[in-house]
Amino acid sequence: MVQKYYVTYNQVHKLCQQSADAILKQFRPHLMIAIGGGGYVPARILRSFLKSPGEPNIPIQAIGLSLYEDLGRGDAEEAIGTKVTRTQWLDLSSLEMANLIGKNILIVDEVDDTRTTLEYAVRELEKDVLEAQKQLGREGEKTNFSVYVLHNKNKPKKGSLPTDMMEDGRYHASVTTDDVWICYPWEAKDIDEHDALAKEHPLV
Ligand code: 5GP
């Protein structure tokens, strides 16, 4: 059985706090896109630490993605790969998309495992923003995406992120872990038990 490691709300809060300075220095986001459901809580906590006095709060938009095994024509025993579908997305025709143009956008999720989800989110958001720029005649404006996750698992990744994002420091993980299973507090049915397990099996 895979060993599970438990992370508490308190630890999540502190990971966001510890990463906020680096994110502000490297990237200064104008808005966040949280990938649901694991990205919601980290994005909200991070927002408190990214706020500068006198400045408005950084808006948070939500998207939802779900992974499924691609069975090809359906007659194969083995899945031929993992696919991603959008369960929630930004409204392409509305101000939501136009709002992204020319901004520094921080995509937030809880964990980078195989990187399939993040690859999809970055690629599709970049594509949709470019399309919106074309439609609105705003091609000259540069939109920058960056990524924040609480945990990055150190393992061979199936997905990839743009080379310039990795090279320019626009990818930030609070913690790099081994390939373990991480239990987050928002998944817990019994938070006291979860916190007790976090004492027995802490991640760091
Ligand atoms: P990906 O493989 O695309 O990087 O991650 C897909 C999703 O799988 C993540 O957003 C997360 O919801 C889930 N996931 C992957 N690894 C873990 C883990 O260790 N713990 C939990 N709770 N979810 C995980």
PDB file of C-alpha atoms and ligand atoms in Angstrom:
ATOM      1  CA  MET A   1       0.000   0.000   0.000  1.00  0.00           C
ATOM      2  CA  VAL A   2       1.215   3.483  -0.822  1.00  0.00           C
ATOM      3  CA  GLN A   3       2.240   5.396   2.277  1.00  0.00           C
ATOM      4  CA  LYS A   4       0.057   8.449   2.806  1.00  0.00           C
ATOM      5  CA  TYR A   5       1.373  11.703   4.178  1.00  0.00           C
ATOM      6  CA  TYR A   6      -0.879  14.267   5.797  1.00  0.00           C
ATOM      7  CA  VAL A   7      -0.728  18.047   5.523  1.00  0.00           C
ATOM      8  CA  THR A   8      -2.682  20.305   7.900  1.00  0.00           C
ATOM      9  CA  TYR A   9      -4.449  23.608   7.170  1.00  0.00           C
ATOM     10  CA  ASN A  10      -1.847  25.274   9.340  1.00  0.00           C
ATOM     11  CA  GLN A  11       0.984  23.855   7.234  1.00  0.00           C
ATOM     12  CA  VAL A  12      -0.777  24.842   3.988  1.00  0.00           C
ATOM     13  CA  HIS A  13      -1.162  28.375   5.333  1.00  0.00           C
ATOM     14  CA  LYS A  14       2.526  28.593   6.170  1.00  0.00           C
ATOM     15  CA  LEU A  15       3.626  27.146   2.822  1.00  0.00           C
ATOM     16  CA  CYS A  16       1.627  29.877   1.043  1.00  0.00           C
ATOM     17  CA  GLN A  17       3.097  32.493   3.357  1.00  0.00           C
ATOM     18  CA  GLN A  18       6.657  31.266   2.766  1.00  0.00           C
ATOM     19  CA  SER A  19       6.219  31.323  -1.009  1.00  0.00           C
ATOM     20  CA  ALA A  20       4.468  34.685  -1.289  1.00  0.00           C
ATOM     21  CA  ASP A  21       7.651  36.793  -1.237  1.00  0.00           C
ATOM     22  CA  ALA A  22       9.281  34.781  -4.026  1.00  0.00           C
ATOM     23  CA  ILE A  23       6.084  34.942  -6.103  1.00  0.00           C
ATOM     24  CA  LEU A  24       5.848  38.709  -5.631  1.00  0.00           C
ATOM     25  CA  LYS A  25       9.516  39.203  -6.479  1.00  0.00           C
ATOM     26  CA  GLN A  26       9.532  36.956  -9.535  1.00  0.00           C
ATOM     27  CA  PHE A  27       6.154  37.607 -10.873  1.00  0.00           C
ATOM     28  CA  ARG A  28       3.832  40.199  -9.271  1.00  0.00           C
ATOM     29  CA  PRO A  29       0.509  38.604 -10.355  1.00  0.00           C
ATOM     30  CA  HIS A  30      -2.490  40.735 -11.307  1.00  0.00           C
ATOM     31  CA  LEU A  31      -4.876  37.816 -10.986  1.00  0.00           C
ATOM     32  CA  MET A  32      -5.007  34.167 -10.047  1.00  0.00           C
ATOM     33  CA  ILE A  33      -6.687  31.237 -11.736  1.00  0.00           C
ATOM     34  CA  ALA A  34      -7.343  28.466  -9.223  1.00  0.00           C
ATOM     35  CA  ILE A  35      -7.727  24.926 -10.533  1.00  0.00           C
ATOM     36  CA  GLY A  36     -10.549  23.289  -8.599  1.00  0.00           C
ATOM     37  CA  GLY A  37     -10.928  21.906  -6.126  1.00  0.00           C
ATOM     38  CA  GLY A  38      -7.355  21.630  -4.746  1.00  0.00           C
ATOM     39  CA  GLY A  39      -6.230  25.062  -5.923  1.00  0.00           C
ATOM     40  CA  TYR A  40      -9.036  27.034  -4.243  1.00  0.00           C
ATOM     41  CA  VAL A  41      -7.816  27.074  -0.654  1.00  0.00           C
ATOM     42  CA  PRO A  42      -4.137  27.753  -1.484  1.00  0.00           C
ATOM     43  CA  ALA A  43      -5.160  30.570  -3.875  1.00  0.00           C
ATOM     44  CA  ARG A  44      -7.324  32.220  -1.225  1.00  0.00           C
ATOM     45  CA  ILE A  45      -4.624  31.977   1.438  1.00  0.00           C
ATOM     46  CA  LEU A  46      -1.941  33.199  -0.958  1.00  0.00           C
ATOM     47  CA  ARG A  47      -4.065  36.230  -1.816  1.00  0.00           C
ATOM     48  CA  SER A  48      -3.763  37.494   1.757  1.00  0.00           C
ATOM     49  CA  PHE A  49       0.015  37.411   1.498  1.00  0.00           C
ATOM     50  CA  LEU A  50       0.213  38.910  -1.998  1.00  0.00           C
ATOM     51  CA  LYS A  51      -1.845  41.961  -1.074  1.00  0.00           C
ATOM     52  CA  SER A  52       0.112  45.183  -0.840  1.00  0.00           C
ATOM     53  CA  PRO A  53      -1.169  47.926   1.466  1.00  0.00           C
ATOM     54  CA  GLY A  54      -3.446  50.325  -0.410  1.00  0.00           C
ATOM     55  CA  GLU A  55      -3.751  47.977  -3.382  1.00  0.00           C
ATOM     56  CA  PRO A  56      -6.943  46.048  -4.182  1.00  0.00           C
ATOM     57  CA  ASN A  57      -7.144  42.304  -3.570  1.00  0.00           C
ATOM     58  CA  ILE A  58      -5.969  40.129  -6.428  1.00  0.00           C
ATOM     59  CA  PRO A  59      -9.042  38.592  -8.108  1.00  0.00           C
ATOM     60  CA  ILE A  60      -9.341  34.803  -8.211  1.00  0.00           C
ATOM     61  CA  GLN A  61     -11.027  33.016 -11.111  1.00  0.00           C
ATOM     62  CA  ALA A  62     -11.868  29.313 -10.910  1.00  0.00           C
ATOM     63  CA  ILE A  63     -11.480  26.617 -13.516  1.00  0.00           C
ATOM     64  CA  GLY A  64     -12.243  22.925 -13.195  1.00  0.00           C
ATOM     65  CA  LEU A  65     -10.464  20.080 -14.950  1.00  0.00           C
ATOM     66  CA  SER A  66     -10.893  16.378 -14.700  1.00  0.00           C
ATOM     67  CA  LEU A  67      -8.542  13.586 -15.730  1.00  0.00           C
ATOM     68  CA  TYR A  68      -9.679  10.369 -17.318  1.00  0.00           C
ATOM     69  CA  GLU A  69      -8.000   7.363 -18.864  1.00  0.00           C
ATOM     70  CA  ASP A  70      -8.212   7.414 -22.662  1.00  0.00           C
ATOM     71  CA  LEU A  71      -9.206   3.901 -23.774  1.00  0.00           C
ATOM     72  CA  GLY A  72      -8.683   4.665 -27.454  1.00  0.00           C
ATOM     73  CA  ARG A  73     -11.366   2.865 -29.486  1.00  0.00           C
ATOM     74  CA  GLY A  74     -12.613   1.226 -26.320  1.00  0.00           C
ATOM     75  CA  ASP A  75     -11.465  -2.295 -27.156  1.00  0.00           C
ATOM     76  CA  ALA A  76      -8.001  -2.009 -25.637  1.00  0.00           C
ATOM     77  CA  GLU A  77      -7.246  -3.598 -22.295  1.00  0.00           C
ATOM     78  CA  GLU A  78      -4.937  -0.794 -21.335  1.00  0.00           C
ATOM     79  CA  ALA A  79      -5.582   2.915 -21.338  1.00  0.00           C
ATOM     80  CA  ILE A  80      -3.497   4.624 -24.015  1.00  0.00           C
ATOM     81  CA  GLY A  81      -3.025   7.798 -22.043  1.00  0.00           C
ATOM     82  CA  THR A  82      -4.529  10.306 -19.696  1.00  0.00           C
ATOM     83  CA  LYS A  83      -6.826  12.956 -21.112  1.00  0.00           C
ATOM     84  CA  VAL A  84      -8.164  16.104 -19.567  1.00  0.00           C
ATOM     85  CA  THR A  85     -11.640  17.592 -19.876  1.00  0.00           C
ATOM     86  CA  ARG A  86     -12.864  21.005 -18.847  1.00  0.00           C
ATOM     87  CA  THR A  87     -15.590  20.840 -16.211  1.00  0.00           C
ATOM     88  CA  GLN A  88     -15.480  24.607 -15.673  1.00  0.00           C
ATOM     89  CA  TRP A  89     -13.762  27.245 -17.791  1.00  0.00           C
ATOM     90  CA  LEU A  90     -13.674  30.970 -18.338  1.00  0.00           C
ATOM     91  CA  ASP A  91     -16.377  32.377 -20.554  1.00  0.00           C
ATOM     92  CA  LEU A  92     -14.552  32.790 -23.860  1.00  0.00           C
ATOM     93  CA  SER A  93     -16.881  35.419 -25.255  1.00  0.00           C
ATOM     94  CA  SER A  94     -17.085  37.612 -22.187  1.00  0.00           C
ATOM     95  CA  LEU A  95     -15.043  40.112 -20.270  1.00  0.00           C
ATOM     96  CA  GLU A  96     -13.582  37.225 -18.260  1.00  0.00           C
ATOM     97  CA  MET A  97     -11.227  36.366 -21.105  1.00  0.00           C
ATOM     98  CA  ALA A  98     -10.567  39.980 -22.141  1.00  0.00           C
ATOM     99  CA  ASN A  99      -9.584  40.642 -18.516  1.00  0.00           C
ATOM    100  CA  LEU A 100      -6.610  38.302 -18.838  1.00  0.00           C
ATOM    101  CA  ILE A 101      -5.012  40.146 -21.764  1.00  0.00           C
ATOM    102  CA  GLY A 102      -1.741  41.848 -20.906  1.00  0.00           C
ATOM    103  CA  LYS A 103      -1.789  40.589 -17.306  1.00  0.00           C
ATOM    104  CA  ASN A 104       0.502  38.525 -15.114  1.00  0.00           C
ATOM    105  CA  ILE A 105      -1.623  35.489 -14.323  1.00  0.00           C
ATOM    106  CA  LEU A 106      -0.788  32.986 -11.598  1.00  0.00           C
ATOM    107  CA  ILE A 107      -2.290  29.508 -12.043  1.00  0.00           C
ATOM    108  CA  VAL A 108      -2.677  27.788  -8.667  1.00  0.00           C
ATOM    109  CA  ASP A 109      -3.103  24.102  -7.894  1.00  0.00           C
ATOM    110  CA  GLU A 110      -2.329  21.992  -4.851  1.00  0.00           C
ATOM    111  CA  VAL A 111      -0.033  19.392  -6.381  1.00  0.00           C
ATOM    112  CA  ASP A 112       1.984  18.816  -9.531  1.00  0.00           C
ATOM    113  CA  ASP A 113       1.948  15.042  -9.918  1.00  0.00           C
ATOM    114  CA  THR A 114       2.228  13.868 -13.539  1.00  0.00           C
ATOM    115  CA  ARG A 115       1.919  17.512 -14.726  1.00  0.00           C
ATOM    116  CA  THR A 116      -0.909  16.512 -17.097  1.00  0.00           C
ATOM    117  CA  THR A 117      -3.357  18.985 -15.535  1.00  0.00           C
ATOM    118  CA  LEU A 118      -0.939  21.907 -15.463  1.00  0.00           C
ATOM    119  CA  GLU A 119       0.201  21.311 -19.040  1.00  0.00           C
ATOM    120  CA  TYR A 120      -3.420  21.401 -20.170  1.00  0.00           C
ATOM    121  CA  ALA A 121      -4.310  24.491 -18.117  1.00  0.00           C
ATOM    122  CA  VAL A 122      -1.319  26.535 -19.303  1.00  0.00           C
ATOM    123  CA  ARG A 123      -1.576  25.481 -22.946  1.00  0.00           C
ATOM    124  CA  GLU A 124      -5.324  26.040 -23.218  1.00  0.00           C
ATOM    125  CA  LEU A 125      -5.355  29.330 -21.328  1.00  0.00           C
ATOM    126  CA  GLU A 126      -2.481  30.653 -23.467  1.00  0.00           C
ATOM    127  CA  LYS A 127      -4.343  29.587 -26.601  1.00  0.00           C
ATOM    128  CA  ASP A 128      -7.646  31.140 -25.525  1.00  0.00           C
ATOM    129  CA  VAL A 129      -6.052  34.419 -24.491  1.00  0.00           C
ATOM    130  CA  LEU A 130      -4.237  34.657 -27.848  1.00  0.00           C
ATOM    131  CA  GLU A 131      -7.536  34.062 -29.616  1.00  0.00           C
ATOM    132  CA  ALA A 132      -9.244  36.771 -27.534  1.00  0.00           C
ATOM    133  CA  GLN A 133      -6.351  39.154 -28.309  1.00  0.00           C
ATOM    134  CA  LYS A 134      -6.803  38.517 -32.022  1.00  0.00           C
ATOM    135  CA  GLN A 135     -10.546  39.049 -31.874  1.00  0.00           C
ATOM    136  CA  LEU A 136     -10.173  42.292 -29.944  1.00  0.00           C
ATOM    137  CA  GLY A 137      -7.209  43.594 -31.964  1.00  0.00           C
ATOM    138  CA  ARG A 138      -4.977  43.621 -28.879  1.00  0.00           C
ATOM    139  CA  GLU A 139      -2.160  41.435 -30.238  1.00  0.00           C
ATOM    140  CA  GLY A 140       0.542  43.813 -29.016  1.00  0.00           C
ATOM    141  CA  GLU A 141      -0.093  43.108 -25.325  1.00  0.00           C
ATOM    142  CA  LYS A 142       2.003  40.465 -23.558  1.00  0.00           C
ATOM    143  CA  THR A 143       0.176  38.076 -21.256  1.00  0.00           C
ATOM    144  CA  ASN A 144       2.396  36.153 -18.837  1.00  0.00           C
ATOM    145  CA  PHE A 145       1.419  32.911 -17.135  1.00  0.00           C
ATOM    146  CA  SER A 146       3.066  31.459 -14.084  1.00  0.00           C
ATOM    147  CA  VAL A 147       2.327  28.470 -11.862  1.00  0.00           C
ATOM    148  CA  TYR A 148       2.217  27.962  -8.117  1.00  0.00           C
ATOM    149  CA  VAL A 149       1.693  24.605  -6.395  1.00  0.00           C
ATOM    150  CA  LEU A 150       2.085  23.598  -2.763  1.00  0.00           C
ATOM    151  CA  HIS A 151       3.814  20.342  -3.697  1.00  0.00           C
ATOM    152  CA  ASN A 152       5.728  19.165  -6.731  1.00  0.00           C
ATOM    153  CA  LYS A 153       6.437  15.463  -6.896  1.00  0.00           C
ATOM    154  CA  ASN A 154       9.928  14.654  -8.020  1.00  0.00           C
ATOM    155  CA  LYS A 155       9.181  12.036 -10.698  1.00  0.00           C
ATOM    156  CA  PRO A 156       9.192  11.673 -14.474  1.00  0.00           C
ATOM    157  CA  LYS A 157       6.393  13.914 -15.740  1.00  0.00           C
ATOM    158  CA  LYS A 158       3.931  13.045 -18.486  1.00  0.00           C
ATOM    159  CA  GLY A 159       3.128  16.672 -19.188  1.00  0.00           C
ATOM    160  CA  SER A 160       5.446  19.603 -19.738  1.00  0.00           C
ATOM    161  CA  LEU A 161       5.337  23.332 -19.183  1.00  0.00           C
ATOM    162  CA  PRO A 162       6.767  26.004 -21.505  1.00  0.00           C
ATOM    163  CA  THR A 163      10.564  26.145 -21.352  1.00  0.00           C
ATOM    164  CA  ASP A 164      10.555  29.926 -20.889  1.00  0.00           C
ATOM    165  CA  MET A 165       8.221  29.543 -17.890  1.00  0.00           C
ATOM    166  CA  MET A 166      10.646  27.150 -16.189  1.00  0.00           C
ATOM    167  CA  GLU A 167      13.729  29.172 -17.147  1.00  0.00           C
ATOM    168  CA  ASP A 168      12.306  32.554 -16.129  1.00  0.00           C
ATOM    169  CA  GLY A 169      11.300  31.347 -12.658  1.00  0.00           C
ATOM    170  CA  ARG A 170       7.595  31.457 -13.415  1.00  0.00           C
ATOM    171  CA  TYR A 171       7.077  28.026 -11.843  1.00  0.00           C
ATOM    172  CA  HIS A 172       7.071  27.879  -8.087  1.00  0.00           C
ATOM    173  CA  ALA A 173       6.477  24.887  -5.792  1.00  0.00           C
ATOM    174  CA  SER A 174       6.626  25.428  -2.037  1.00  0.00           C
ATOM    175  CA  VAL A 175       7.920  21.895  -1.473  1.00  0.00           C
ATOM    176  CA  THR A 176       9.374  19.219  -3.723  1.00  0.00           C
ATOM    177  CA  THR A 177       8.482  15.757  -2.458  1.00  0.00           C
ATOM    178  CA  ASP A 178       9.152  12.148  -3.358  1.00  0.00           C
ATOM    179  CA  ASP A 179       6.467  10.338  -5.303  1.00  0.00           C
ATOM    180  CA  VAL A 180       4.138   9.827  -2.333  1.00  0.00           C
ATOM    181  CA  TRP A 181       0.401  10.275  -1.791  1.00  0.00           C
ATOM    182  CA  ILE A 182      -0.449  13.520  -0.021  1.00  0.00           C
ATOM    183  CA  CYS A 183      -3.685  13.890   1.976  1.00  0.00           C
ATOM    184  CA  TYR A 184      -4.936  17.478   2.093  1.00  0.00           C
ATOM    185  CA  PRO A 185      -7.098  18.763   4.945  1.00  0.00           C
ATOM    186  CA  TRP A 186     -10.013  19.800   2.712  1.00  0.00           C
ATOM    187  CA  GLU A 187     -10.437  16.141   1.716  1.00  0.00           C
ATOM    188  CA  ALA A 188     -10.805  14.990   5.335  1.00  0.00           C
ATOM    189  CA  LYS A 189     -14.130  13.821   6.710  1.00  0.00           C
ATOM    190  CA  ASP A 190     -12.762  14.001  10.240  1.00  0.00           C
ATOM    191  CA  ILE A 191     -10.340  16.908  10.580  1.00  0.00           C
ATOM    192  CA  ASP A 192      -9.225  15.956  14.108  1.00  0.00           C
ATOM    193  CA  GLU A 193      -8.265  12.486  12.915  1.00  0.00           C
ATOM    194  CA  HIS A 194      -6.529  14.063   9.899  1.00  0.00           C
ATOM    195  CA  ASP A 195      -4.501  16.348  12.161  1.00  0.00           C
ATOM    196  CA  ALA A 196      -3.596  13.414  14.404  1.00  0.00           C
ATOM    197  CA  LEU A 197      -2.432  11.438  11.347  1.00  0.00           C
ATOM    198  CA  ALA A 198      -0.395  14.475  10.245  1.00  0.00           C
ATOM    199  CA  LYS A 199       1.531  14.178  13.514  1.00  0.00           C
ATOM    200  CA  GLU A 200       2.194  10.474  12.870  1.00  0.00           C
ATOM    201  CA  HIS A 201       2.947  10.822   9.156  1.00  0.00           C
ATOM    202  CA  PRO A 202       4.128  14.358   8.487  1.00  0.00           C
ATOM    203  CA  LEU A 203       5.230  15.136   4.943  1.00  0.00           C
ATOM    204  CA  VAL A 204       8.252  17.178   5.964  1.00  0.00           C
TER     205      VAL A 204
HETATM  206  P1  5GP B   1      -1.510  15.621 -12.383  1.00  0.00           P
HETATM  207  O1  5GP B   1      -1.169  14.167 -12.471  1.00  0.00           O
HETATM  208  O2  5GP B   1      -2.265  16.091 -13.576  1.00  0.00           O
HETATM  209  O3  5GP B   1      -0.295  16.480 -12.090  1.00  0.00           O
HETATM  210  O4  5GP B   1      -2.465  15.808 -11.139  1.00  0.00           O
HETATM  211  C1  5GP B   1      -3.841  15.625 -11.294  1.00  0.00           C
HETATM  212  C2  5GP B   1      -4.592  15.750 -10.016  1.00  0.00           C
HETATM  213  O5  5GP B   1      -4.473  14.535  -9.297  1.00  0.00           O
HETATM  214  C3  5GP B   1      -4.172  16.826  -9.020  1.00  0.00           C
HETATM  215  O6  5GP B   1      -4.702  18.096  -9.301  1.00  0.00           O
HETATM  216  C4  5GP B   1      -4.788  16.262  -7.751  1.00  0.00           C
HETATM  217  O7  5GP B   1      -6.158  16.588  -7.673  1.00  0.00           O
HETATM  218  C5  5GP B   1      -4.643  14.764  -7.947  1.00  0.00           C
HETATM  219  N1  5GP B   1      -3.461  14.290  -7.207  1.00  0.00           N
HETATM  220  C6  5GP B   1      -2.281  13.911  -7.717  1.00  0.00           C
HETATM  221  N2  5GP B   1      -1.442  13.539  -6.727  1.00  0.00           N
HETATM  222  C7  5GP B   1      -2.118  13.705  -5.578  1.00  0.00           C
HETATM  223  C8  5GP B   1      -1.793  13.505  -4.187  1.00  0.00           C
HETATM  224  O8  5GP B   1      -0.697  13.087  -3.802  1.00  0.00           O
HETATM  225  N3  5GP B   1      -2.763  13.785  -3.285  1.00  0.00           N
HETATM  226  C9  5GP B   1      -3.991  14.220  -3.660  1.00  0.00           C
HETATM  227  N4  5GP B   1      -4.855  14.460  -2.676  1.00  0.00           N
HETATM  228  N5  5GP B   1      -4.350  14.448  -4.937  1.00  0.00           N
HETATM  229  C10 5GP B   1      -3.412  14.182  -5.889  1.00  0.00           C
END
